[in-house]
Amino acid sequence: MNWDQIKGNWKQVKGKVKEKWGKLTDDDLDVIAGKKDQLIGKLQKAYGYQKDQAEKELDEFCRTC
């Protein structure tokens, strides 16, 4: 699944995001609303990831959706 598909199906995908990254709150996911850059920023803040690490994890997640 590419990011455009994820963005278009955000309500369905956000449950999977919550399973993978449980530190993200429902409010975080509502604010993100399918925006990739917002999700990367939240992952950096919640998990202490560097930007490249957050992008790598997100790309892996997209491939497995």
PDB file of C-alpha atoms in Angstrom:
ATOM      1  CA  MET A   1       0.000   0.000   0.000  1.00  0.00           C
ATOM      2  CA  ASN A   2       1.392   3.405  -0.880  1.00  0.00           C
ATOM      3  CA  TRP A   3       0.970   6.527   1.205  1.00  0.00           C
ATOM      4  CA  ASP A   4      -1.851   7.928  -0.952  1.00  0.00           C
ATOM      5  CA  GLN A   5      -3.862   4.767  -0.283  1.00  0.00           C
ATOM      6  CA  ILE A   6      -3.104   4.976   3.439  1.00  0.00           C
ATOM      7  CA  LYS A   7      -4.146   8.625   3.529  1.00  0.00           C
ATOM      8  CA  GLY A   8      -7.377   7.815   1.708  1.00  0.00           C
ATOM      9  CA  ASN A   9      -8.187   4.967   4.112  1.00  0.00           C
ATOM     10  CA  TRP A  10      -6.874   6.643   7.268  1.00  0.00           C
ATOM     11  CA  LYS A  11      -9.839   5.682   9.440  1.00  0.00           C
ATOM     12  CA  GLN A  12      -9.232   1.995   8.694  1.00  0.00           C
ATOM     13  CA  VAL A  13      -5.433   2.201   8.815  1.00  0.00           C
ATOM     14  CA  LYS A  14      -5.118   4.143  12.060  1.00  0.00           C
ATOM     15  CA  GLY A  15      -6.032   1.010  14.056  1.00  0.00           C
ATOM     16  CA  LYS A  16      -3.027  -0.756  12.524  1.00  0.00           C
ATOM     17  CA  VAL A  17      -0.866   2.284  13.275  1.00  0.00           C
ATOM     18  CA  LYS A  18      -2.045   2.187  16.891  1.00  0.00           C
ATOM     19  CA  GLU A  19      -1.187  -1.542  17.119  1.00  0.00           C
ATOM     20  CA  LYS A  20       2.335  -0.966  15.812  1.00  0.00           C
ATOM     21  CA  TRP A  21       3.045   2.260  17.689  1.00  0.00           C
ATOM     22  CA  GLY A  22       1.007   2.015  20.881  1.00  0.00           C
ATOM     23  CA  LYS A  23       2.486   5.147  22.415  1.00  0.00           C
ATOM     24  CA  LEU A  24       0.524   7.233  19.922  1.00  0.00           C
ATOM     25  CA  THR A  25      -2.796   8.346  21.341  1.00  0.00           C
ATOM     26  CA  ASP A  26      -6.133   8.526  19.573  1.00  0.00           C
ATOM     27  CA  ASP A  27      -5.769  12.308  19.686  1.00  0.00           C
ATOM     28  CA  ASP A  28      -2.363  12.029  17.987  1.00  0.00           C
ATOM     29  CA  LEU A  29      -3.887   9.885  15.259  1.00  0.00           C
ATOM     30  CA  ASP A  30      -6.760  12.321  14.773  1.00  0.00           C
ATOM     31  CA  VAL A  31      -4.319  15.221  14.421  1.00  0.00           C
ATOM     32  CA  ILE A  32      -2.151  13.239  11.995  1.00  0.00           C
ATOM     33  CA  ALA A  33      -5.217  12.542   9.807  1.00  0.00           C
ATOM     34  CA  GLY A  34      -3.160  10.647   7.219  1.00  0.00           C
ATOM     35  CA  LYS A  35      -0.384  13.217   6.893  1.00  0.00           C
ATOM     36  CA  LYS A  36       2.918  11.374   6.554  1.00  0.00           C
ATOM     37  CA  ASP A  37       5.088  14.236   7.833  1.00  0.00           C
ATOM     38  CA  GLN A  38       2.865  14.589  10.911  1.00  0.00           C
ATOM     39  CA  LEU A  39       3.181  10.869  11.654  1.00  0.00           C
ATOM     40  CA  ILE A  40       6.952  10.992  11.269  1.00  0.00           C
ATOM     41  CA  GLY A  41       7.092  13.897  13.728  1.00  0.00           C
ATOM     42  CA  LYS A  42       4.897  12.085  16.262  1.00  0.00           C
ATOM     43  CA  LEU A  43       7.054   8.949  15.984  1.00  0.00           C
ATOM     44  CA  GLN A  44      10.170  11.029  16.586  1.00  0.00           C
ATOM     45  CA  LYS A  45       8.635  12.613  19.658  1.00  0.00           C
ATOM     46  CA  ALA A  46       7.050   9.476  21.153  1.00  0.00           C
ATOM     47  CA  TYR A  47       9.863   7.016  20.429  1.00  0.00           C
ATOM     48  CA  GLY A  48      12.949   9.228  20.211  1.00  0.00           C
ATOM     49  CA  TYR A  49      13.568   8.183  16.602  1.00  0.00           C
ATOM     50  CA  GLN A  50      15.781  10.152  14.286  1.00  0.00           C
ATOM     51  CA  LYS A  51      13.923  11.342  11.191  1.00  0.00           C
ATOM     52  CA  ASP A  52      15.530   8.733   8.910  1.00  0.00           C
ATOM     53  CA  GLN A  53      14.680   5.934  11.332  1.00  0.00           C
ATOM     54  CA  ALA A  54      11.050   7.082  11.570  1.00  0.00           C
ATOM     55  CA  GLU A  55      10.815   7.237   7.773  1.00  0.00           C
ATOM     56  CA  LYS A  56      12.339   3.756   7.443  1.00  0.00           C
ATOM     57  CA  GLU A  57       9.891   2.246   9.952  1.00  0.00           C
ATOM     58  CA  LEU A  58       6.990   3.972   8.243  1.00  0.00           C
ATOM     59  CA  ASP A  59       8.074   2.712   4.810  1.00  0.00           C
ATOM     60  CA  GLU A  60       8.276  -0.838   6.194  1.00  0.00           C
ATOM     61  CA  PHE A  61       4.817  -0.408   7.700  1.00  0.00           C
ATOM     62  CA  CYS A  62       3.437   0.760   4.341  1.00  0.00           C
ATOM     63  CA  ARG A  63       4.790  -2.336   2.614  1.00  0.00           C
ATOM     64  CA  THR A  64       3.094  -4.634   5.121  1.00  0.00           C
ATOM     65  CA  CYS A  65      -0.322  -2.929   5.084  1.00  0.00           C
TER      66      CYS A  65
END
